[in-house]
Amino acid sequence: MRVEDVAPNGYPLARATVRQRKTGRPVRFELTEQTRQALDDYLKATGKVPGEFLFTSRRRVGEAMTTRQYARLVAEWIAGIGLDPHIFSTHSLRRTKATLIYRRTGNLRAVQLLLGHKKMESRSDISESKVDDADGEHVAKIASQVCEEILA
């Protein structure tokens, strides 16, 4: 992710879109006020500007942080709050987010879209509902709130 993805004019956006590396599909997400403030503080502290990676590698100057570096950082944070990093990881946090969003909304299709999944396994006990932009935006706001609660 680059600075211009979330703060193209030096100020964090309320809503941004990035292209998912794995699928090449665009993924929209919302940045809460708390996230925008933290991002603004981070940009000021680091002096990062559009054109640079938002989170850079510890070893390779000017290159993006790798997935492995990110996983290690999350493991450090998890251990730092007294949890077992072998049980909690980036993937388990993603699953937790999905579970909490589903519990709040009851909308499996919205969770699927937020996680960037293209297909949903066909199951007779789950009915897919259409999600228009308004529903998606509503669920994105709930997702942001849930993430803040997880991190609080």
Coordinates of C-alpha atoms in Angstrom, one line a residue:
M1 CA 0.0 0.0 0.0
R2 CA 1.3 3.4 -0.9
V3 CA 0.7 6.8 0.8
E4 CA -1.4 8.0 -2.1
D5 CA -3.8 5.1 -1.6
V6 CA -5.0 6.5 1.7
A7 CA -3.7 10.1 1.7
P8 CA -3.2 11.4 -1.9
N9 CA -3.1 15.0 -0.9
G10 CA -1.3 14.5 2.4
Y11 CA -4.6 14.2 4.3
P12 CA -6.1 10.7 5.0
L13 CA -9.3 9.8 3.1
A14 CA -12.5 8.6 4.7
R15 CA -12.8 5.9 2.1
A16 CA -10.1 4.3 -0.1
T17 CA -9.6 1.6 -2.7
V18 CA -6.6 -0.6 -3.2
R19 CA -6.1 -3.4 -5.7
Q20 CA -5.8 -6.8 -4.0
R21 CA -2.4 -8.4 -4.9
K22 CA -3.7 -11.9 -4.9
T23 CA -6.7 -11.4 -7.1
G24 CA -6.0 -8.0 -8.8
R25 CA -9.5 -6.9 -7.8
P26 CA -10.2 -3.5 -6.3
V27 CA -11.2 -3.5 -2.6
R28 CA -12.9 -0.5 -1.0
F29 CA -12.5 0.2 2.7
E30 CA -13.4 2.9 5.1
L31 CA -11.0 4.6 7.5
T32 CA -12.6 5.7 10.8
E33 CA -11.9 9.1 12.3
Q34 CA -9.6 7.4 14.9
T35 CA -7.7 5.6 12.0
R36 CA -7.4 8.8 10.0
Q37 CA -6.0 10.6 13.0
A38 CA -3.5 7.9 13.7
L39 CA -2.6 7.8 10.0
D40 CA -2.2 11.6 10.0
D41 CA 0.1 11.4 13.0
Y42 CA 2.1 8.6 11.4
L43 CA 2.6 10.5 8.2
K44 CA 3.7 13.6 10.1
A45 CA 6.1 11.6 12.3
T46 CA 7.7 9.7 9.4
G47 CA 7.6 12.5 6.8
K48 CA 6.1 10.1 4.2
V49 CA 4.7 11.6 1.1
P50 CA 2.7 10.3 -1.9
G51 CA 4.9 8.0 -4.0
E52 CA 6.3 6.2 -1.0
F53 CA 5.2 2.9 0.5
L54 CA 3.1 3.5 3.6
F55 CA 4.8 0.8 5.5
T56 CA 8.4 0.1 4.5
S57 CA 10.7 -2.8 4.9
R58 CA 13.1 -2.9 7.9
R59 CA 15.9 -4.3 5.7
R60 CA 15.3 -3.0 2.2
V61 CA 15.3 0.8 2.0
G62 CA 12.4 2.2 0.0
E63 CA 10.7 -1.1 -0.5
A64 CA 7.3 -2.3 1.0
M65 CA 7.0 -4.2 4.2
T66 CA 6.7 -7.9 3.3
T67 CA 3.8 -10.1 4.4
R68 CA 6.2 -12.0 6.7
Q69 CA 7.4 -8.8 8.3
Y70 CA 3.8 -7.8 8.9
A71 CA 3.0 -11.2 10.4
R72 CA 6.0 -10.9 12.7
L73 CA 5.0 -7.4 13.8
V74 CA 1.4 -8.5 14.6
A75 CA 2.9 -11.5 16.5
E76 CA 5.0 -9.0 18.6
W77 CA 1.9 -6.9 19.3
I78 CA -0.1 -10.0 20.3
A79 CA 2.6 -11.2 22.6
G80 CA 2.9 -7.7 24.0
I81 CA -0.6 -7.8 25.3
G82 CA -0.1 -11.2 26.9
L83 CA -1.8 -13.4 24.2
D84 CA -0.2 -16.5 22.6
P85 CA 1.0 -15.5 19.0
H86 CA 0.7 -19.2 18.1
I87 CA -3.1 -19.0 18.6
F88 CA -3.7 -15.5 17.4
S89 CA -2.4 -14.3 14.1
T90 CA -3.2 -12.1 11.1
H91 CA -5.4 -14.9 9.8
S92 CA -7.3 -15.5 13.1
L93 CA -7.9 -11.7 13.4
R94 CA -9.4 -11.7 9.9
R95 CA -11.7 -14.6 10.8
T96 CA -12.6 -12.8 14.1
K97 CA -13.5 -9.7 12.1
A98 CA -15.7 -11.7 9.7
T99 CA -17.5 -13.4 12.6
L100 CA -18.2 -10.2 14.5
I101 CA -19.4 -8.5 11.3
Y102 CA -21.7 -11.4 10.6
R103 CA -23.1 -11.4 14.1
R104 CA -23.8 -7.7 13.9
T105 CA -25.4 -7.7 10.4
G106 CA -26.5 -11.2 9.7
N107 CA -25.5 -10.5 6.1
L108 CA -23.1 -13.2 4.9
R109 CA -22.9 -11.7 1.4
A110 CA -21.6 -8.4 2.9
V111 CA -19.0 -10.2 4.9
Q112 CA -17.9 -12.1 1.8
L113 CA -17.5 -8.8 -0.1
L114 CA -15.6 -7.1 2.7
L115 CA -13.2 -10.0 2.8
G116 CA -12.7 -9.8 -1.0
H117 CA -14.1 -13.3 -1.7
K118 CA -15.4 -13.8 -5.2
K119 CA -17.4 -17.1 -4.7
M120 CA -19.4 -18.3 -1.8
E121 CA -19.7 -22.0 -1.2
S122 CA -23.2 -23.0 -2.1
R123 CA -25.0 -24.2 1.0
S124 CA -28.7 -24.9 1.2
D125 CA -29.0 -23.3 4.7
I126 CA -27.5 -20.0 3.6
S127 CA -29.4 -17.6 1.4
E128 CA -27.4 -15.1 -0.5
S129 CA -28.9 -11.6 -0.5
K130 CA -28.0 -8.8 -2.9
V131 CA -25.9 -6.1 -1.4
D132 CA -26.1 -2.7 -3.0
D133 CA -23.6 0.1 -2.4
A134 CA -25.7 1.6 0.4
D135 CA -25.7 -1.8 2.3
G136 CA -22.0 -2.3 1.6
E137 CA -21.1 1.2 2.9
H138 CA -23.3 0.5 6.0
V139 CA -21.5 -2.8 6.6
A140 CA -18.1 -1.2 6.0
K141 CA -18.9 1.3 8.8
I142 CA -19.8 -1.5 11.1
A143 CA -16.7 -3.4 10.1
S144 CA -14.6 -0.4 11.1
Q145 CA -16.3 -0.1 14.4
V146 CA -15.8 -3.8 15.1
C147 CA -12.1 -3.5 14.3
E148 CA -11.8 -0.6 16.7
E149 CA -13.5 -2.7 19.4
I150 CA -11.1 -5.6 18.7
L151 CA -8.1 -3.3 19.0
A152 CA -9.4 -1.4 22.0

